XYZ file of C-alpha atoms in Angstrom:
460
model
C 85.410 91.182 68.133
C 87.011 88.468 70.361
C 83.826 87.929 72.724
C 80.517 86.917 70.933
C 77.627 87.878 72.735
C 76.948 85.435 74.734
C 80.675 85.676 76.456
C 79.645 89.119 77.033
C 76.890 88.162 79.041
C 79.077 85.651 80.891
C 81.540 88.452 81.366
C 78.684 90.629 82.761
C 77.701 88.496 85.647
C 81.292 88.376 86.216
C 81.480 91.718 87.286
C 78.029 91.460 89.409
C 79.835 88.576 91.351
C 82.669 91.168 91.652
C 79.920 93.148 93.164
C 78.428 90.862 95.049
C 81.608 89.707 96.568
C 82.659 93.402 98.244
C 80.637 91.810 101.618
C 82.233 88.611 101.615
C 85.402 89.619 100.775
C 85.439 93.081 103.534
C 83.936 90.377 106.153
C 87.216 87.184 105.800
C 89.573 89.733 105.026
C 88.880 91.971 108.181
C 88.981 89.138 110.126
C 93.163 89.312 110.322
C 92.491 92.969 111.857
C 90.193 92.680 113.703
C 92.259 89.513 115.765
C 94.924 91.975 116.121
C 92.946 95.092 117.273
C 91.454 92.880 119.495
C 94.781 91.631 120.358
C 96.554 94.939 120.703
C 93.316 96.197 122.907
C 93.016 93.442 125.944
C 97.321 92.737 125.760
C 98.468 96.765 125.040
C 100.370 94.895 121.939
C 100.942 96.833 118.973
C 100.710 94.739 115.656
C 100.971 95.559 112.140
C 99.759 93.820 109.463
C 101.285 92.758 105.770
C 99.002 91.738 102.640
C 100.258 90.591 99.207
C 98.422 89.726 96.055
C 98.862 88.759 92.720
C 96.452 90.881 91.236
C 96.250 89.290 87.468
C 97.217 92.393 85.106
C 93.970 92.831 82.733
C 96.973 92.467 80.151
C 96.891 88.635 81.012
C 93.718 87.951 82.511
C 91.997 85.548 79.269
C 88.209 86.097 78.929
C 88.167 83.401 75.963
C 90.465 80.542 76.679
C 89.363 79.130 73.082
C 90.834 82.314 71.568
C 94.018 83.563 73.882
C 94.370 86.575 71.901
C 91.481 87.977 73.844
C 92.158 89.133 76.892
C 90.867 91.711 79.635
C 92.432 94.669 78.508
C 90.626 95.124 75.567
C 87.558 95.856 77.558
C 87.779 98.993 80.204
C 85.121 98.110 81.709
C 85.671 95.125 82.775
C 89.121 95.496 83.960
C 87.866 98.672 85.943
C 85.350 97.347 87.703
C 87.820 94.431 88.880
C 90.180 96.773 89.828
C 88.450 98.800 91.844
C 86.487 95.791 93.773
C 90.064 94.739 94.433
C 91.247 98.242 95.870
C 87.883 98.195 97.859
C 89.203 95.690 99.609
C 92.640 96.426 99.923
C 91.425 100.040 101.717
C 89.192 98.413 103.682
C 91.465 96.055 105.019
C 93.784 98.943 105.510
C 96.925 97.158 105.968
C 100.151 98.256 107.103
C 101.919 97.226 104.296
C 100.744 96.159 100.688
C 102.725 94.232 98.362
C 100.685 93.778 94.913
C 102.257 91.876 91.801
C 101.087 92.065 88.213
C 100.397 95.718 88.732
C 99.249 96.988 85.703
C 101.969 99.929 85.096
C 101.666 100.481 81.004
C 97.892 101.611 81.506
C 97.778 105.190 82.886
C 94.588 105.420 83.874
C 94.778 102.156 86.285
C 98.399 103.705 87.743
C 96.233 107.490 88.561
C 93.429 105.050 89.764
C 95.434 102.850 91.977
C 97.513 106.432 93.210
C 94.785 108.607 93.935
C 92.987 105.455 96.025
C 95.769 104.440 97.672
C 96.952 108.215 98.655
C 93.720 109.406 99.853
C 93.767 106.195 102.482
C 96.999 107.579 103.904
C 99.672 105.534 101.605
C 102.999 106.071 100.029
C 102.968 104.216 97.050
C 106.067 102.779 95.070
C 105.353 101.279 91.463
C 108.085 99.563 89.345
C 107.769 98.153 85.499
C 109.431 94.655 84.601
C 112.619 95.256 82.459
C 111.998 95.279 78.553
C 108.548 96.990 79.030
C 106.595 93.915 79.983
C 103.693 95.835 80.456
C 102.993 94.729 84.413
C 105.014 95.459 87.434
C 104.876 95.738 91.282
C 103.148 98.299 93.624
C 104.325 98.185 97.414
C 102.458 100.519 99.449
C 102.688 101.057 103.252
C 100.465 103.101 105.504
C 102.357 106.619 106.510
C 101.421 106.737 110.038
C 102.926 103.024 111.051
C 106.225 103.771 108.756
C 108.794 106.504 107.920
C 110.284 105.250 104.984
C 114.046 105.822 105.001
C 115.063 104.475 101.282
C 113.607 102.525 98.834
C 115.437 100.789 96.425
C 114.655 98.523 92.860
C 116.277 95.644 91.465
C 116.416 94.574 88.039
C 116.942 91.079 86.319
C 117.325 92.233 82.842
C 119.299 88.510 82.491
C 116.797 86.561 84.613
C 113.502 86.829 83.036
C 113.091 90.351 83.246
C 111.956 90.179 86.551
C 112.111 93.255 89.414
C 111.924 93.347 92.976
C 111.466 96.193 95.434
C 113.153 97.060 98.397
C 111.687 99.734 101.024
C 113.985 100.367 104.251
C 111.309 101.508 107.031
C 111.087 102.762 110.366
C 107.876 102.038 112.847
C 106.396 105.445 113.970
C 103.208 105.714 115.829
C 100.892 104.135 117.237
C 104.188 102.022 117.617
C 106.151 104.268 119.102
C 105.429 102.707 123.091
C 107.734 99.772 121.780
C 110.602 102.111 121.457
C 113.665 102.938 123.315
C 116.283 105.100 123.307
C 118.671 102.346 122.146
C 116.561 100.257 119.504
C 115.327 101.767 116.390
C 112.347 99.943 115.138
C 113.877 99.106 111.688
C 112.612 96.604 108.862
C 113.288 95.860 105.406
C 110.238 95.058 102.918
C 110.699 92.875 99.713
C 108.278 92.603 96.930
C 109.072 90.554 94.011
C 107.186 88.388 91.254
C 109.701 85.452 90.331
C 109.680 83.764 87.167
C 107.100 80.766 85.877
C 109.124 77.321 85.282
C 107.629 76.759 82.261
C 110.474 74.063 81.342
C 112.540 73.082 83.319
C 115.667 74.376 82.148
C 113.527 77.324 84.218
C 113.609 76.146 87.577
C 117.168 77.525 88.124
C 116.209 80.917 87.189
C 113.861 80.742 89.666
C 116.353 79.805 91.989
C 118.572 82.214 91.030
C 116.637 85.002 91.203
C 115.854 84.462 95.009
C 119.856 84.277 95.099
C 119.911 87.823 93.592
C 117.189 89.344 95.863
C 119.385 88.160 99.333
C 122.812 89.380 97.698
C 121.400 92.408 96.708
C 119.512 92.915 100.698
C 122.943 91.989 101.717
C 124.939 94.121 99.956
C 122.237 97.099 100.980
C 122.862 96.182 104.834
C 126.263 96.165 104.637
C 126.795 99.354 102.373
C 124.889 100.775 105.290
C 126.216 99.242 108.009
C 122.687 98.421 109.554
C 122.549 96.601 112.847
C 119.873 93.225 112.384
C 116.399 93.664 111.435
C 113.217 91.820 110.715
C 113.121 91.075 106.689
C 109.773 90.317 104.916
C 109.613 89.199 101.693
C 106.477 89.221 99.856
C 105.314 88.109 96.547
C 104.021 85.537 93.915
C 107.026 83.374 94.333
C 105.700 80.645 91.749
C 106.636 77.804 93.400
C 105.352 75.613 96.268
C 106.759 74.188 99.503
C 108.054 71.563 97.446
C 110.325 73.261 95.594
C 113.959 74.599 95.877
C 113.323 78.065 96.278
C 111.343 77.241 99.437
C 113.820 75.061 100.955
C 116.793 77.751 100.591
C 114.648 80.269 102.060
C 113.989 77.860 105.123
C 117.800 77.206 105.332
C 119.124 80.931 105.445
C 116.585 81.243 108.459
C 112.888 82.406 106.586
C 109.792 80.822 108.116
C 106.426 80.828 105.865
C 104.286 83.171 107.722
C 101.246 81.462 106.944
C 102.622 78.331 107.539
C 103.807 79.757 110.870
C 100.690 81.029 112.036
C 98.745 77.839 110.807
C 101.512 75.136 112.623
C 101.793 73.578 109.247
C 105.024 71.695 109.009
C 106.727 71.366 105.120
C 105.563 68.125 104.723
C 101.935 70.005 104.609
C 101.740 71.385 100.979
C 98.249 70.537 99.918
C 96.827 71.987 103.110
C 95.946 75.403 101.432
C 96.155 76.794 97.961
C 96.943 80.243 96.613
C 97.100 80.573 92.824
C 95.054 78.692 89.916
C 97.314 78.636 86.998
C 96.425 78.966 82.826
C 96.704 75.092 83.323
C 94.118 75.108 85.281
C 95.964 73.847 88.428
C 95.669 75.274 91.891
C 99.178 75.305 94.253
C 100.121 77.855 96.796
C 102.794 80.018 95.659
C 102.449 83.061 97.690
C 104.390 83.996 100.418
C 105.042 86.267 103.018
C 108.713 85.229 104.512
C 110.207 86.699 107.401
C 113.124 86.480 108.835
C 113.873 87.657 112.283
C 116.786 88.859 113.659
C 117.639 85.958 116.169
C 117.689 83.214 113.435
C 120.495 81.609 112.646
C 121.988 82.196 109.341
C 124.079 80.704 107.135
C 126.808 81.530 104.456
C 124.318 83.076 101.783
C 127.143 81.424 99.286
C 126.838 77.887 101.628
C 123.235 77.868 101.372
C 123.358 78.779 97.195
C 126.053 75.727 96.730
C 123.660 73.661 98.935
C 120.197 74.709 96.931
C 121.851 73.796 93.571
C 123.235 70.771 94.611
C 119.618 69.717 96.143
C 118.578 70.465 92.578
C 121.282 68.229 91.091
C 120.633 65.300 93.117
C 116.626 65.717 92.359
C 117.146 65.821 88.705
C 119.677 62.606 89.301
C 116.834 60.568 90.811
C 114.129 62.092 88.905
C 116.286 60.017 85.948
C 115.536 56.970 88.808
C 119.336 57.525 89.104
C 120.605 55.707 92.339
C 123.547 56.610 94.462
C 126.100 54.384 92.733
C 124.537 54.809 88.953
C 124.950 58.720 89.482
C 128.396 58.260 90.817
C 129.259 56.283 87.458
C 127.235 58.841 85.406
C 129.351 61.695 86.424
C 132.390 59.930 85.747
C 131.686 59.256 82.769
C 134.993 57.462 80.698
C 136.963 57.714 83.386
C 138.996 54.650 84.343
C 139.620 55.559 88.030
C 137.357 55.965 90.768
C 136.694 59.683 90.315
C 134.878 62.403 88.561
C 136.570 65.362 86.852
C 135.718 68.678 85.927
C 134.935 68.114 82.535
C 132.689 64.993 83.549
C 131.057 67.302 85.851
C 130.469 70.090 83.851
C 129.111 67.658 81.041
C 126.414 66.372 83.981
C 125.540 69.755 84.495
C 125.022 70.250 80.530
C 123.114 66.997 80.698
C 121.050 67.906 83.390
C 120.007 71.144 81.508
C 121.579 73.622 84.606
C 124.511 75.111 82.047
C 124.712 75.483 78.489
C 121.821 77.879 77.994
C 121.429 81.396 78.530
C 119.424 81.133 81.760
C 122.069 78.279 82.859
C 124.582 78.647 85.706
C 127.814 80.803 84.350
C 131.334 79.276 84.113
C 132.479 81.165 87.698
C 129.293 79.452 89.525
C 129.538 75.980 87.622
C 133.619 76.458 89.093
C 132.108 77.161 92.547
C 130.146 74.339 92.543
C 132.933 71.874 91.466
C 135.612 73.873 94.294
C 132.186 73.077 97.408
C 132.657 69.606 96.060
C 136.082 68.824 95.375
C 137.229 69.239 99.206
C 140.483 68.506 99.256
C 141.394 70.495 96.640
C 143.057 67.577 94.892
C 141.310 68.097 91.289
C 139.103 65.090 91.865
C 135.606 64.342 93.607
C 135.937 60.426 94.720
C 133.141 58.764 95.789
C 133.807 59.614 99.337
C 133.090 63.447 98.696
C 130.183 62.608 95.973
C 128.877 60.627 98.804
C 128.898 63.851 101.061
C 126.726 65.703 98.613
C 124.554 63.011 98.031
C 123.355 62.228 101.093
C 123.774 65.905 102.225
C 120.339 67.784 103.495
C 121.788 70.720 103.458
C 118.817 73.488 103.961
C 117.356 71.870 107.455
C 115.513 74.558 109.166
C 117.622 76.047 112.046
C 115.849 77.086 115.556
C 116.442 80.607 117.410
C 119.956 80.819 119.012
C 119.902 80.277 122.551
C 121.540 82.546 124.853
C 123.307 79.943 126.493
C 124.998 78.232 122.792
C 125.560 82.331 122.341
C 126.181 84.080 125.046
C 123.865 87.035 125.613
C 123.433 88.594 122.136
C 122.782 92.414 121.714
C 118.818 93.356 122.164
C 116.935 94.052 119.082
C 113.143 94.162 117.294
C 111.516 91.257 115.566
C 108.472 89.742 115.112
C 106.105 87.202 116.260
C 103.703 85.805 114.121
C 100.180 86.272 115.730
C 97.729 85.822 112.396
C 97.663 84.952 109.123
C 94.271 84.849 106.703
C 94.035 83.544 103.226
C 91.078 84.920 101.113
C 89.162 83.358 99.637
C 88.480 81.203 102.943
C 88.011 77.988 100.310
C 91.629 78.070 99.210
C 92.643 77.573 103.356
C 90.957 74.167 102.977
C 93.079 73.639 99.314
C 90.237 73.700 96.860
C 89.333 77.084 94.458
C 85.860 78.491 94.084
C 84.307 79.141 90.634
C 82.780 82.053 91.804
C 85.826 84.279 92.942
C 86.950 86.268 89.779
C 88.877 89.214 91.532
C 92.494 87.327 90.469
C 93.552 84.230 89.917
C 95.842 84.226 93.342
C 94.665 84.530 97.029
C 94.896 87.620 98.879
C 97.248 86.685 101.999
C 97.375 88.497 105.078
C 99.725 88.423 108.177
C 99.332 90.229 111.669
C 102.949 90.581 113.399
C 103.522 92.216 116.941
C 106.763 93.520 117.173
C 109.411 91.753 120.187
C 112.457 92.335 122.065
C 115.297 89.614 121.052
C 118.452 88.748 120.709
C 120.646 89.019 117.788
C 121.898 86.377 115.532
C 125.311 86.249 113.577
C 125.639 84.955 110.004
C 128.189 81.657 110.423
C 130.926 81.416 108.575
């Protein structure tokens, strides 16, 4: 066997913290609730709440890191007593909607477990399986009397990593029901999702594109539809931090960080809290609950994709300590004029490890690129329009419309962001504790209280 005997004993007071924890963890998670309830009770102001977690699928949870081979699943009791300290806390918290990642789907017994649980707290659950039968999946669950679920949908990146995301198209019922009027349906649209882990970074675009994916395919769903605006949350383990380009093309199609939101953390503020200690032993916050409310303004989804990749161009330019001028002469290449072609650009692009691989950009994006930068249409970028790129921000956050730079807008629902709790409380001050074993990621939960506002229009 894997675990000698003293790694059994080890593994043993594991599951007593486990135990031990179900106080702890029922008091800091509450504590989102009870705000709201308290909220809700001296303001009459309905909230719900969201919660997503990473729950580390016994399939990958190590309990040897000298021998990697050995790992949680091997050992039913362990990864049953973890699991069900975990949906302890998860009924207990009794949120309105639950978004769980690295759901262990290929083990039966954990799926019934997780089912009967779930169903007898007054839950519809949805599970879905990665793509090539990884093993793990997703679970989203929401409470039946806040939501009447009117479709749910899946996603599958069977060319991105084998990756999934869930889509669930809900309506607020009661106790909600005091917010509605005859003319606004109380609509929303839930995302869960796991996105890939950069580990190279020929990676990082995947990542990147596999946000892309999710907001064509919500899109395409709102369209096919014809759905007036709604509040969008997106939940998940989105393995990657505020630093990175996934974060900063959610910001510019009009997402705020719900934590971040509640907390009045600016971007600049990544180390503040922590949500995830990775097998390198590293702690970074990487899960998010995004929402996006129906007033924001909104960008070209295309725009803000050219922009994001760009942003990634330019960072892997300077990360080369690159300037301005020595990119410009890099991307032309053996050119004799002043310019850069296609070829030269395409050959950067190579270079710079975003094409020429399987999980690379394809020839139509790499051509979409090239036609955002080329301008004029001319067949040449000059240093004029490289400048333009270069010193472009391109995903600034955008503010609410105004009713006066809009006119009045048609009324809707959003959201307002009244709470958001991070559990363990350690990783809200950016350190991990030793002694919290239920995952290696933070439970994060969000209170929202639904408003009137205008709408927003995508620009063109």
């Amino acid at each position: 066997m894997c675990v000698c005997i003293a790694e059994g004993r080890e593994m043993r007071k594991d599951c007593r913290r486990v135990s031990k924890m179900k106080g702890r963890i029922s008091k800091i998670g509450s504590y989102a609730i009870s705000s709201s309830i308290r909220d809700q009770q001296q303001h009459q102001q309905p909230c719900i709440t969201c919660t997503t977690f990473n729950i580390l699928a016994p399939i990958y949870k190590r309990l040897n890191h000298e021998d990697p081979s050995c790992r949680e699943s091997d050992y039913r009791a362990y990864w049953l007593a973890r699991n069900r300290s975990i949906l302890d806390s998860l009924i207990y918290e009794r949120s309105s909607i639950i978004c769980l990642q690295e759901f262990w789907v290929g083990n039966e017994e954990l799926v019934n477990l997780y089912e009967k649980r779930l169903g007898d707290a007054g839950y519809v659950n949805f599970k879905l399986g990665r793509t090539n039968n990884r093993g793990d999946g997703l679970l989203t669950a929401v409470r039946k009397d806040h939501f009447k679920v009117l479709n749910y949908r899946e996603f599958l990146f069977n060319d991105f990593g084998d990756r999934v995301a869930q889509l669930l198209h809900v309506e607020i019922a009661a106790p909600f029901s005091q917010c509605r009027t005859n003319d606004i349906r109380q609509e929303i649209l839930i995302v869960n999702t796991h996105l890939l882990f950069p580990h190279d970074s020929s990676l990082c675009i995947v990542r990147l594109h596999q946000v892309y994916k999710i907001l064509q395919y919500v899109e395409s769903y709102q369209k096919e539809n014809n759905l007036n605006p709604m509040p969008i949350i997106l939940c998940g383990d989105w393995n990657g931090s505020k630093r990175g380009h996934v974060y900063k093309f959610l910001r510019s199609q009009g997402f705020v960080s719900s934590y971040d939101t509640a907390h009045q953390y600016a971007d600049a503020d990544a180390q503040k809290w922590v949500s995830h200690r990775n097998h390198r032993g590293n702690i970074c916050g990487v899960d998010f609950i995004w929402l996006l409310n129906p007033n924001r303004y909104r960008k070209l989804l295309k725009t803000s994709w050219s922009e994001a990749v760009f942003a990634m161009f330019k960072y892997l330019l300077r990360r080369a300590s690159l300037t301005e001028n020595d990119a410009f002469a890099f991307l032309k290449a053996d050119n004799h004029g002043d310019y850069i072609n296609y070829s030269g650009f395409c050959e950067a692009l190579r270079q710079l490890n975003l094409i020429g691989h399987c999980n690379g950009l394809s020839v139509e994006e790499s051509k979409e690129l090239w036609d955002q930068a080329d301008k004029d249409g001319n067949g040449v970028v000059d240093l004029t329009e490289f400048q333009r790129i270069w010193n472009s921000s391109g995903s600034e956050q955008r503010e609410e419309i105004s009713h006066e730079a809009r006119g009045i807008q048609e009324q809707t629902i959003g959201f307002s962001i009244k709470n958001a709790v991070l559990f363990p409380p350690e990783v809200e001050k950016g350190t991990w504790p030793e002694d919290y074993s239920l995952s290696d990621h933070a439970r994060l939960t969000v209170v929202f209280s639904p408003i009137r506002m205008p709408c927003s229009q995508s620009l063109s």
